CSV table of C-alpha atoms in Angstrom, one decimal:
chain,number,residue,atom,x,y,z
Z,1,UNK,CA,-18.8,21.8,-3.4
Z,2,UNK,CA,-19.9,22.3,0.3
Z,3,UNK,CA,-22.4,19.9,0.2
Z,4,UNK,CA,-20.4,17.2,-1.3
Z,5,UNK,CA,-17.4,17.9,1.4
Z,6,UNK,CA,-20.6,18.0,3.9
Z,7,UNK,CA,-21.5,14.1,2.4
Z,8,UNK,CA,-18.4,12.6,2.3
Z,9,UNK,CA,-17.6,14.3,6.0
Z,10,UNK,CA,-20.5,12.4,7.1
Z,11,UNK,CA,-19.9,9.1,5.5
Z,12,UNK,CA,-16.2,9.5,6.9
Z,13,UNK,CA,-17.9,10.0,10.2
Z,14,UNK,CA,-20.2,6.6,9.7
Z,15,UNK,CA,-16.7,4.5,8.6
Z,16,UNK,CA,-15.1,5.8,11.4
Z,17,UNK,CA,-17.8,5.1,14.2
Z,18,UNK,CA,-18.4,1.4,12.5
Z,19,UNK,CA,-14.9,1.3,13.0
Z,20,UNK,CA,-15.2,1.7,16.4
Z,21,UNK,CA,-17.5,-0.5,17.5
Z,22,UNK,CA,-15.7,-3.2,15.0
Z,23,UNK,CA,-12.7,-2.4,16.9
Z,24,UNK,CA,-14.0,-3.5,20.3
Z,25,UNK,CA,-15.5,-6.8,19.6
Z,26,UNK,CA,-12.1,-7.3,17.4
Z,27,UNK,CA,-9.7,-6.4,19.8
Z,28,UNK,CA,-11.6,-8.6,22.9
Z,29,UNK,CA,-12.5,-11.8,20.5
Z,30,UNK,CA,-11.8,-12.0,17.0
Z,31,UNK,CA,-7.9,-11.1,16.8
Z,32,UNK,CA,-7.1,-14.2,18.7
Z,33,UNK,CA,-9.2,-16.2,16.4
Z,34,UNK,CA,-7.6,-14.6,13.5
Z,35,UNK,CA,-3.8,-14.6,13.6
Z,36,UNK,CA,-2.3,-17.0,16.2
Z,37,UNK,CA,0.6,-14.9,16.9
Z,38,UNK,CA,-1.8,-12.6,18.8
Z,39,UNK,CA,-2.8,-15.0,21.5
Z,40,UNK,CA,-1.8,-14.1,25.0
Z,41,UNK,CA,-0.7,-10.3,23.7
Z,42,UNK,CA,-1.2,-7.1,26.0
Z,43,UNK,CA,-3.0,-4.1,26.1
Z,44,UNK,CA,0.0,-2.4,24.9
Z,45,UNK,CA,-0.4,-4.5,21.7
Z,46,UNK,CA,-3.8,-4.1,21.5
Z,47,UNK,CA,-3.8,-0.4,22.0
Z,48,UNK,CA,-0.9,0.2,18.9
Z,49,UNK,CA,-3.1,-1.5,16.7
Z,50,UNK,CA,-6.5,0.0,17.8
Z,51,UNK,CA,-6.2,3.1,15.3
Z,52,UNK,CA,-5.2,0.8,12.4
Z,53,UNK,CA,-8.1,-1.3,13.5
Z,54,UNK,CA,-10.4,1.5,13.1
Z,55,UNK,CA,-9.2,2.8,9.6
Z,56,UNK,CA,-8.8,-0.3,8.0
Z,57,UNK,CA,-11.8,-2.5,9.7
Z,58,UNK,CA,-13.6,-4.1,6.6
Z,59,UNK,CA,-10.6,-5.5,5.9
Z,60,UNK,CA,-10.0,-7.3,8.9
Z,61,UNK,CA,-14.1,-8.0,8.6
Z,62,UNK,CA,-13.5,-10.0,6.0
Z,63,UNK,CA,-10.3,-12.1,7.1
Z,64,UNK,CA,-12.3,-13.1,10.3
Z,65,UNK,CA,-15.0,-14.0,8.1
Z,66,UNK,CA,-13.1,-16.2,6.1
Z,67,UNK,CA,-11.5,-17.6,8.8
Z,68,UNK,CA,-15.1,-18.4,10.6
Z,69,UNK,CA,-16.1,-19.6,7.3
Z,70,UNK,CA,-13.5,-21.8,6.7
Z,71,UNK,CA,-13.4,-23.5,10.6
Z,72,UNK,CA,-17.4,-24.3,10.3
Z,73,UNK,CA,-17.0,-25.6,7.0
Z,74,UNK,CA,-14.0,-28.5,8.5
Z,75,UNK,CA,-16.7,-28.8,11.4
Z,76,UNK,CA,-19.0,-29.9,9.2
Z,77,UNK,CA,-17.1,-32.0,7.0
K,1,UNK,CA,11.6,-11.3,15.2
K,2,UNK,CA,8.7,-12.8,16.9
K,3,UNK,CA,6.9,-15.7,17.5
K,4,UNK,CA,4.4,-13.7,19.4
K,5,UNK,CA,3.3,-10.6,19.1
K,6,UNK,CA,4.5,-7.3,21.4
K,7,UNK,CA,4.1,-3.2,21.7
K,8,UNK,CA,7.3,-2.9,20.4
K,9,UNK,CA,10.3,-5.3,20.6
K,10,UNK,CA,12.4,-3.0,22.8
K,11,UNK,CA,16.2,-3.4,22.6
K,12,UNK,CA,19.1,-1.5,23.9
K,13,UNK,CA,19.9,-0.6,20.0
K,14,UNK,CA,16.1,0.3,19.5
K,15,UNK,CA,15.8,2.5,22.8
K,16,UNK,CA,18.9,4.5,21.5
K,17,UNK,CA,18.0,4.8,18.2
K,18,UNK,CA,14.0,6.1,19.9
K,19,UNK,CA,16.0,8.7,22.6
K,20,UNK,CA,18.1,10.2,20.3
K,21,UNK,CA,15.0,10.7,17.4
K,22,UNK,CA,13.6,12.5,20.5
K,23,UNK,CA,16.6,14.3,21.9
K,24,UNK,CA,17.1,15.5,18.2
K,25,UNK,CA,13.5,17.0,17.7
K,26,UNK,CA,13.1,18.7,20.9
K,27,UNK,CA,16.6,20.1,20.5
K,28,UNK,CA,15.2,21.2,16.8
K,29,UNK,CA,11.7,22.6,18.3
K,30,UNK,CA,13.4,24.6,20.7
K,31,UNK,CA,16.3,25.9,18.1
K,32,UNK,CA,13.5,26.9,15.9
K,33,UNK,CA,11.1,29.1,18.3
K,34,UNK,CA,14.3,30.6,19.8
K,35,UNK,CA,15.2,31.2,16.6
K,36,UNK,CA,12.0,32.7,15.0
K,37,UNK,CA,11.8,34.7,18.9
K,38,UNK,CA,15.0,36.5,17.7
K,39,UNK,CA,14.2,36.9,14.4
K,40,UNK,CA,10.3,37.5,14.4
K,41,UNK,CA,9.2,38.5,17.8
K,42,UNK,CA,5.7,39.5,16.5
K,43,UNK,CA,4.6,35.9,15.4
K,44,UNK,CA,2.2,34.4,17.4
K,45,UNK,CA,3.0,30.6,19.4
K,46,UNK,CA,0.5,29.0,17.4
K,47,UNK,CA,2.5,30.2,13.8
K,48,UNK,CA,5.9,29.2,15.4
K,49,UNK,CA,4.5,25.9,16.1
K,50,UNK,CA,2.8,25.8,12.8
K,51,UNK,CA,6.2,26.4,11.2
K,52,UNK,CA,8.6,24.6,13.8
K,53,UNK,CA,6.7,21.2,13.6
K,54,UNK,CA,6.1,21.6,9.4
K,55,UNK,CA,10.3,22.0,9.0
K,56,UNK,CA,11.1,18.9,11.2
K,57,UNK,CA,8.3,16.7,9.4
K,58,UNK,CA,9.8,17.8,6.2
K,59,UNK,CA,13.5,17.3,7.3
K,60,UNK,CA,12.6,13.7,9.1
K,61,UNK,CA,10.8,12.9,5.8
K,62,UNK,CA,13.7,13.3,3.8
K,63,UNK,CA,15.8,11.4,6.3
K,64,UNK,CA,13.4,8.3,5.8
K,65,UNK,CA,13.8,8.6,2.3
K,66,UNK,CA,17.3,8.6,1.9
K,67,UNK,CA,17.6,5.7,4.9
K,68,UNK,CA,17.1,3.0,2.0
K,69,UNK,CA,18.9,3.9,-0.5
K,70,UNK,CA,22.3,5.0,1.7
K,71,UNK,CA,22.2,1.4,2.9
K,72,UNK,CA,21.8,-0.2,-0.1
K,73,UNK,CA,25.1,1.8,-1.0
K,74,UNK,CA,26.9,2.0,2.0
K,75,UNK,CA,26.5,-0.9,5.0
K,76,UNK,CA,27.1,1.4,7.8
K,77,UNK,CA,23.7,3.1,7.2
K,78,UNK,CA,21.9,-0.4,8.3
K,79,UNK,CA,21.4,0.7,11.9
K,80,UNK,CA,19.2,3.6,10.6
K,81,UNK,CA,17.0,1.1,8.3
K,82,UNK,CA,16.6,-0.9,11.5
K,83,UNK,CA,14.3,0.8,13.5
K,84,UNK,CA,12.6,3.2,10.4
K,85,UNK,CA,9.3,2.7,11.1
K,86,UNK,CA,9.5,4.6,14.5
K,87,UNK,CA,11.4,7.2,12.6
K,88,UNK,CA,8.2,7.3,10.4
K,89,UNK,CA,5.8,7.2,13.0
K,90,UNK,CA,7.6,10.3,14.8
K,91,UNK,CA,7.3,12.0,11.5
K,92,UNK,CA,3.6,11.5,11.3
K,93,UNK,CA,3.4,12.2,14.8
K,94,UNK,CA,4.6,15.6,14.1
K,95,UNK,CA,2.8,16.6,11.1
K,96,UNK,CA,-0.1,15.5,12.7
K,97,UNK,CA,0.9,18.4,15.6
K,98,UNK,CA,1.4,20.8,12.3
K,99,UNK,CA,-2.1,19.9,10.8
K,100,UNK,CA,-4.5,19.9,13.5
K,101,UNK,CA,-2.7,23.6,14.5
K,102,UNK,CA,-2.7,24.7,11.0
K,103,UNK,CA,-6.9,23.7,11.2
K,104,UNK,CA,-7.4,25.1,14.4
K,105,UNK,CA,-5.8,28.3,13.2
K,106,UNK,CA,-7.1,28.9,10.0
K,107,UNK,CA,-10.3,27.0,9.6
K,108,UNK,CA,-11.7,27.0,13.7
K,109,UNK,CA,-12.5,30.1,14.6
K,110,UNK,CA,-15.8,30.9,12.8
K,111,UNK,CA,-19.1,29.1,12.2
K,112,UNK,CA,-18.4,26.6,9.5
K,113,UNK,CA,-17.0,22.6,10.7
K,114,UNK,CA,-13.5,23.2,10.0
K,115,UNK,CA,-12.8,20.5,7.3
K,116,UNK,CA,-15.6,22.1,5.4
K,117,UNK,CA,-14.2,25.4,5.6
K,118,UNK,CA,-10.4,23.2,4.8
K,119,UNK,CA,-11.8,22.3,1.4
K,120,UNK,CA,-14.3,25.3,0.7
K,121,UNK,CA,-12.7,28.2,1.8
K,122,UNK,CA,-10.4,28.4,-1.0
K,123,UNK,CA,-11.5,26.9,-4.8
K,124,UNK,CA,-8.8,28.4,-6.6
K,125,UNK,CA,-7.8,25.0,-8.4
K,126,UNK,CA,-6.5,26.7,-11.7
K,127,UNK,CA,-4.4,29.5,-10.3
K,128,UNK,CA,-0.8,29.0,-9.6
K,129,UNK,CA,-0.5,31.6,-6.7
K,130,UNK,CA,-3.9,30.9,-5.4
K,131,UNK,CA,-4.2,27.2,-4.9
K,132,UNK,CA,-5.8,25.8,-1.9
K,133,UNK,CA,-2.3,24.2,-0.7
K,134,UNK,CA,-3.4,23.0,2.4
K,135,UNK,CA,-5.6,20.1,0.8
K,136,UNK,CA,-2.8,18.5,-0.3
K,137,UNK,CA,-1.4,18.6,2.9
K,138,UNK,CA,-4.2,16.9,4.4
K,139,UNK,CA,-4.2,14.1,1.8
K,140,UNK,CA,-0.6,13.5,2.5
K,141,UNK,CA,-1.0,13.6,6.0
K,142,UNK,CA,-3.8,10.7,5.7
K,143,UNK,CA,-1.6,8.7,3.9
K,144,UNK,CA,1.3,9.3,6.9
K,145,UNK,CA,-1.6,8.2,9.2
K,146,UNK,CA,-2.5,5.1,7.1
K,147,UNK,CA,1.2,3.9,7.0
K,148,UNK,CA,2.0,5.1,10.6
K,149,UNK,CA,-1.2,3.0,12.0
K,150,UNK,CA,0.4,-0.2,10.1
K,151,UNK,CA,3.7,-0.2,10.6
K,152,UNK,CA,3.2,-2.7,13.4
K,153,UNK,CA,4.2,-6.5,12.0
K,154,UNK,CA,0.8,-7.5,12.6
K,155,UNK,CA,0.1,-5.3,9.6
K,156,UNK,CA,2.8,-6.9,7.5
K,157,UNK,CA,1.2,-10.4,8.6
K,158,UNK,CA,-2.5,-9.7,8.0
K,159,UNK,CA,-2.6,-7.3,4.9
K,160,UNK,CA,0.0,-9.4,3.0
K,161,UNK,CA,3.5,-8.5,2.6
K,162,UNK,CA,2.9,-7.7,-0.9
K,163,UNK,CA,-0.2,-5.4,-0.1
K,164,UNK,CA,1.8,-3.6,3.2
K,165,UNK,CA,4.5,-2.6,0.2
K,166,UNK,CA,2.2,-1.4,-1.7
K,167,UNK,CA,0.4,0.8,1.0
K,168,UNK,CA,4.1,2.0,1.8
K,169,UNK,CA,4.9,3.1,-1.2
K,170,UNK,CA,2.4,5.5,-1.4
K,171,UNK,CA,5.0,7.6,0.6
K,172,UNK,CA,6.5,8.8,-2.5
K,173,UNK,CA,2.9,10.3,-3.7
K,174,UNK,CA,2.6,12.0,-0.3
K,175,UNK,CA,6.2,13.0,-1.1
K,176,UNK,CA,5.3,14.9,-3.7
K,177,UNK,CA,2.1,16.4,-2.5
K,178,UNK,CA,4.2,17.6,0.6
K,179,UNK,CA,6.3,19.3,-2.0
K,180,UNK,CA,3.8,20.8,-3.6
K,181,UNK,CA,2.2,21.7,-0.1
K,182,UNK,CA,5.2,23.6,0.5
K,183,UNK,CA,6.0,25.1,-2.8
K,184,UNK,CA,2.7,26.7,-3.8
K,185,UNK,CA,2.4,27.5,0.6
K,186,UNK,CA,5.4,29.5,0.4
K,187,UNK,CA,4.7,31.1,-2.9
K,188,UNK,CA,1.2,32.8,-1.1
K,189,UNK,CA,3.4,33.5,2.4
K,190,UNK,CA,6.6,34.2,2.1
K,191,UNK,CA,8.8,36.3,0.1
K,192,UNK,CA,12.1,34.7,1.0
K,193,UNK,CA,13.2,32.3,-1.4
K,194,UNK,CA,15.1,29.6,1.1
K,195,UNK,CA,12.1,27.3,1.9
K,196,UNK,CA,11.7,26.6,-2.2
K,197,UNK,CA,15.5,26.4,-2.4
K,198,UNK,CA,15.9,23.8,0.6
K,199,UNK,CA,13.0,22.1,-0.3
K,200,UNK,CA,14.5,22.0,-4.0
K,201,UNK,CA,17.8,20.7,-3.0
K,202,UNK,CA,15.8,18.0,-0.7
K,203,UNK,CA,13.8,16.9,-3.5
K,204,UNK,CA,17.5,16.8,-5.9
K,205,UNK,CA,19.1,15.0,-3.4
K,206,UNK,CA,16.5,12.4,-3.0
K,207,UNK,CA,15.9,11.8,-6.4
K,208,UNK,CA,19.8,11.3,-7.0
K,209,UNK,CA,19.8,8.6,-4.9
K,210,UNK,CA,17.4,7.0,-5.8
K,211,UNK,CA,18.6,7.1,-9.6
K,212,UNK,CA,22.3,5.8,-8.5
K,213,UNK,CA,21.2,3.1,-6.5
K,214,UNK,CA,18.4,2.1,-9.7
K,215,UNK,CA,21.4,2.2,-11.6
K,216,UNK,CA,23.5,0.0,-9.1
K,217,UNK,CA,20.5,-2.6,-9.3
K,218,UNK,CA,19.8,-3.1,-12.8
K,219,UNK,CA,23.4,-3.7,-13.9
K,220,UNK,CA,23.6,-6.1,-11.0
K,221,UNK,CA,20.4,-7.8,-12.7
K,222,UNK,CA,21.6,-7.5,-16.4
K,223,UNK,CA,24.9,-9.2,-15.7
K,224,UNK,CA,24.9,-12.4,-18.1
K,225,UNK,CA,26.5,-15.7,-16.8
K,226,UNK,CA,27.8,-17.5,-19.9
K,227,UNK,CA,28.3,-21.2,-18.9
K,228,UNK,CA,25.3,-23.5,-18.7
K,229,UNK,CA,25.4,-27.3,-17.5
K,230,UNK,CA,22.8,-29.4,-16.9
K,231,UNK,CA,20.6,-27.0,-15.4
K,232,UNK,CA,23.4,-25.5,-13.5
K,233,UNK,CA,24.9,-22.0,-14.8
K,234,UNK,CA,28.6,-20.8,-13.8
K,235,UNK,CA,28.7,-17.7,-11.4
K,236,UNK,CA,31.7,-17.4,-9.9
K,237,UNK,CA,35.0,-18.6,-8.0
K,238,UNK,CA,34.8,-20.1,-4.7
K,239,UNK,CA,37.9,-17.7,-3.5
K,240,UNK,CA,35.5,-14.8,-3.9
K,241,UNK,CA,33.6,-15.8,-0.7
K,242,UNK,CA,33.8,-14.7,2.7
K,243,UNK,CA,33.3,-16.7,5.6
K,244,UNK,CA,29.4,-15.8,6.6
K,245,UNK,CA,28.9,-13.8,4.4
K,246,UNK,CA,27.1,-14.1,0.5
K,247,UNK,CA,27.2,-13.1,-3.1
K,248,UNK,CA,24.0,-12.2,-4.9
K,249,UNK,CA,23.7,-13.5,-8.5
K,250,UNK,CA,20.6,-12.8,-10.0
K,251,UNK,CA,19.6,-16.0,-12.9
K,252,UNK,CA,16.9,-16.1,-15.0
K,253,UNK,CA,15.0,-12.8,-13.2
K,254,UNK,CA,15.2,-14.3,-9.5
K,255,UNK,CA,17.8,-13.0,-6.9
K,256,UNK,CA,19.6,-15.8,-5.3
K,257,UNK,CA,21.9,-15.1,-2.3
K,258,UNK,CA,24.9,-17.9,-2.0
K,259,UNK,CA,26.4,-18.0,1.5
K,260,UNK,CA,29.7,-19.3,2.8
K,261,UNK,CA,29.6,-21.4,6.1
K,262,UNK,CA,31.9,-23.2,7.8
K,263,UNK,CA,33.4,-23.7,4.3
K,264,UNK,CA,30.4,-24.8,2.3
K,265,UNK,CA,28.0,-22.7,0.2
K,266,UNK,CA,24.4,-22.8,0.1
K,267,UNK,CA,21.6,-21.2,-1.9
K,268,UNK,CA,18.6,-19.5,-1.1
K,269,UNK,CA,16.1,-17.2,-2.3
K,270,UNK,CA,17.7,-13.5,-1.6
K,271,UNK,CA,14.0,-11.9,-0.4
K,272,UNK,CA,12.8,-12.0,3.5
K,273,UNK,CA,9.8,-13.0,4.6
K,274,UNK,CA,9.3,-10.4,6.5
K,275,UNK,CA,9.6,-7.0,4.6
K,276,UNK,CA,11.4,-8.3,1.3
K,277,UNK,CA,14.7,-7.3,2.6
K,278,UNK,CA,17.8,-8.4,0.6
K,279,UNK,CA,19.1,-11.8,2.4
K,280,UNK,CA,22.4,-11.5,0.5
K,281,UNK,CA,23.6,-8.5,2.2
K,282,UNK,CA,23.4,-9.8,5.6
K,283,UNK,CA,25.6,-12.3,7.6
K,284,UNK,CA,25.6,-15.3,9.4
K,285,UNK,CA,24.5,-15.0,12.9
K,286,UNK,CA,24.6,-17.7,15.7
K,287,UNK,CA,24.4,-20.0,12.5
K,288,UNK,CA,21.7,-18.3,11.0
K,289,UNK,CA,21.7,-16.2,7.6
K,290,UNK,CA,20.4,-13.1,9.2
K,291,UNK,CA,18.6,-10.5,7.0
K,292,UNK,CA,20.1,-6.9,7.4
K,293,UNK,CA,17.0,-5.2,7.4
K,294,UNK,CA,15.1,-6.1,10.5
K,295,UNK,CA,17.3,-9.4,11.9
K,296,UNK,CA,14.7,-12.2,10.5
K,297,UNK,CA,16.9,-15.5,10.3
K,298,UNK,CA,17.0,-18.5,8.4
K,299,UNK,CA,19.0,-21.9,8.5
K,300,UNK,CA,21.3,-21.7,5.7
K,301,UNK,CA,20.7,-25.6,4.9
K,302,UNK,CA,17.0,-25.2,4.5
K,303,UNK,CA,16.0,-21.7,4.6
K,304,UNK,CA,13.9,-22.3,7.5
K,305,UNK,CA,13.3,-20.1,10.6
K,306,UNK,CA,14.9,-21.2,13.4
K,307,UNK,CA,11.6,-22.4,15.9
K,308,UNK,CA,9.1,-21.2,17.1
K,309,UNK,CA,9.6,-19.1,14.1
K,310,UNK,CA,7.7,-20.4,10.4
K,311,UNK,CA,9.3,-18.1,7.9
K,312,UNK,CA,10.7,-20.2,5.0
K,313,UNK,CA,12.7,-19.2,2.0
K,314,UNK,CA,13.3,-21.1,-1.3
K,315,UNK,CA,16.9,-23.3,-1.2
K,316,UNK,CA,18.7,-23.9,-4.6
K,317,UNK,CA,20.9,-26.1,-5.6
K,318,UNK,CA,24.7,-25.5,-5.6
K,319,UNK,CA,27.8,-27.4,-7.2
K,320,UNK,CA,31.7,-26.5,-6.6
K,321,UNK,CA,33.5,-28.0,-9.5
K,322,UNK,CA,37.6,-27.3,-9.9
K,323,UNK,CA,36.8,-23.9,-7.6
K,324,UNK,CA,33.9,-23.1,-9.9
K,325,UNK,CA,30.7,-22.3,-8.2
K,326,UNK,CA,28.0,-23.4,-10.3
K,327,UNK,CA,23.8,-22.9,-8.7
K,328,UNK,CA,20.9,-24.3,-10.3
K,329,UNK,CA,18.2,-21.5,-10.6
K,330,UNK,CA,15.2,-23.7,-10.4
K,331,UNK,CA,13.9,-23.4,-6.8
K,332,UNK,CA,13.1,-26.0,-4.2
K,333,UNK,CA,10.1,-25.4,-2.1
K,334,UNK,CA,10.2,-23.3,0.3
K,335,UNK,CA,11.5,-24.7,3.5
K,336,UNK,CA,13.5,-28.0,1.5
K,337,UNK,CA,16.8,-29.0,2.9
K,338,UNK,CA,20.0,-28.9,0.5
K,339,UNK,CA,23.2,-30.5,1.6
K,340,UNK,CA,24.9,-27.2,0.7
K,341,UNK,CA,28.8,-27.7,-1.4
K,342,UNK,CA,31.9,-28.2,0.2
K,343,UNK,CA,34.8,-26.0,-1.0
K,344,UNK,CA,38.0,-27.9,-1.9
């Protein structure tokens, strides 16, 4: 039992820290990019979502993806 | 509404609604440690605060709850639906003060990490009076903190309407491990039965309303329209509508809210963009069909946002015949203008 709440503690720990580091090169480039309604918003903005950011990043990984995926694709068509 | 994202949206209504949330729980705090003071002048600050914050959290949860249902039933509890999410994120914010004081006391203060010691310290899964009770509050509280962190409308945006309801709804699972948090808590700490008794009538009380407004719904979707032509089904007279205001008649599974302005009546599909709100019970504002749940608004001729805004709705056919109001269920796209019927 400890061991396994040690394990999941430290994968929590890993999500959490990826999060983090997702969170600043999402919150300086990619949200811009990735919803339209976020250009030209403030810190303030930027600050409520930063938590949400952090907890829910792979999601948000993959939308900005898709997006990137889907502008170099019309590029190169 | 929005074409650009901000912190918040702040509006006289909102910072009114925000000041008197935080009048209320410091006026709450304060009543409860004076309280306990009185009562229980050998409890320690850290167990007042433990208690004091858990109460509130429990009472503003219940007040969330009940927000959607009252104003389904009643109109005048609309204001409150308004602005729930900072009602929600207050709540959170104050369990989150219970939690980390409840692991700081209980779990901190010897060698082991302290959400080790949370889920180790106490494996008494099969016994009633034993169980470890504060693991459930912890999952609750991480689904608080998953719906508190997205209740911004960028959220609602990126994650999908559909998925943002779904994430939302898991308030009613951390509903009921909150009660169970509490019950089986109190059975190992107190001897007084009020907390299961309030906490009994709160969970009665909820699921009451939620059962009479089901009820309300479902014969509001059952009700049968007889007449059928070309396409078109018979709903209702056109005396029954009120200038700016619509009637919801639900055809063929699909809620369709028919609005009366400047004495014509359009169609259009009843759910909002924006949280799924019910069109229908709204009004028409500055000439727009405004929904009552967060003030999204859409042009009653072709369910468009006004712009900058892009939210469309579905339009629908409508026909006045000898006062008779008579809408085609099958949809236009979303967006698609309809002349709308004049009323004789």
């Amino acid at each position: 039992m400890v061991v396994a709440v040690k394990i999941a503690l430290i994968l929590g720990s890993v999500y959490l820290v990826m999060g983090m580091i997702f969170a600043i090169f999402f919150l300086s480039r990619g949200i811009e990019k990735m919803d339209t309604a976020a250009h030209g918003s403030g810190f303030g903005f930027r600050m409520i979502i930063l938590p949400g950011t952090i907890a829910l990043w792979p999601v948000l990984l993959k939308k900005w993806m898709n997006i990137k995926k889907i502008r170099h694709d019309k590029t190169a068509s | 509404m929005s074409a650009g994202y901000t912190a918040v949206g702040w509006n006289r209504q909102k910072k009114l609604y925000d000041w008197f949330i935080f009048g209320f729980c410091v006026l709450y705090l304060i009543s409860f440690i004076l309280v306990t003071a009185c009562i229980n002048p050998d409890y320690t600050f850290e167990t007042v605060l433990i208690r004091s914050t858990s109460t509130l959290a429990v009472l503003l949860l219940h007040v969330i709850l009940s927000i959607g249902p009252l104003a389904r039933m009643n109109k005048k509890f609309l204001p409150l639906l308004y602005n729930r999410r900072h009602l929600g994120v207050t709540m959170f914010c104050i369990a989150a003060v219970h939690g980390v004081f409840s692991i700081i006391q209980f779990h901190a203060l010897g060698h082991v990490n302290p959400f080790v010691s949370l889920f180790t310290s106490n494996t008494n899964f099969f016994s009633l009076s034993g169980f470890p009770f504060q693991s459930l509050g912890f999952f609750a509280l991480i689904i608080f903190f998953l719906m508190a962190v997205t209740s911004h409308d960028f959220w609602l945006h990126n994650l999908s309407p559909k998925v943002w309801k779904t994430l939302h709804m898991f308030v009613y699972l951390a509903y009921c491990l909150i009660v169970m948090h509490v019950m089986l808590g109190v059975i190992q700490y107190e001897t007084h039965p009020v907390f299961v008794l309030l906490i009994a009538a709160g969970s009665l009380w909820l699921i009451s309303l939620h059962l009479i407004v089901g009820r309300r719904e479902i014969k509001k979707d059952n009700e049968k329209f007889g007449l059928a032509n070309e396409g078109f089904v018979a709903v209702c007279d056109a005396g029954e509508f009120e200038e700016g205001r619509a009637k919801i008649f639900c055809i063929d599974e699909e809620r369709i809210a028919v609005y009366k302005h400047e004495n014509k009546l359009y169609a259009i599909h009843n759910v909002c963009k924006h949280q799924g709100g019910p069109l229908g019970e709204g009004k028409i504002i500055d000439g727009c069909i405004t929904c009552p749940w967060h003030g999204y608004q859409y042009l009653p001729n072709n369910g468009q946002s006004p712009p900058p805004f892009t939210e469309k709705v579905s339009t629908y056919d409508v026909r006045v015949e000898d006062m008779k109001v008579w809408v085609n269920p099958k949809p236009f796209a979303e967006g698609t203008e309809r002349p709308g019927a004049v009323i004789n």
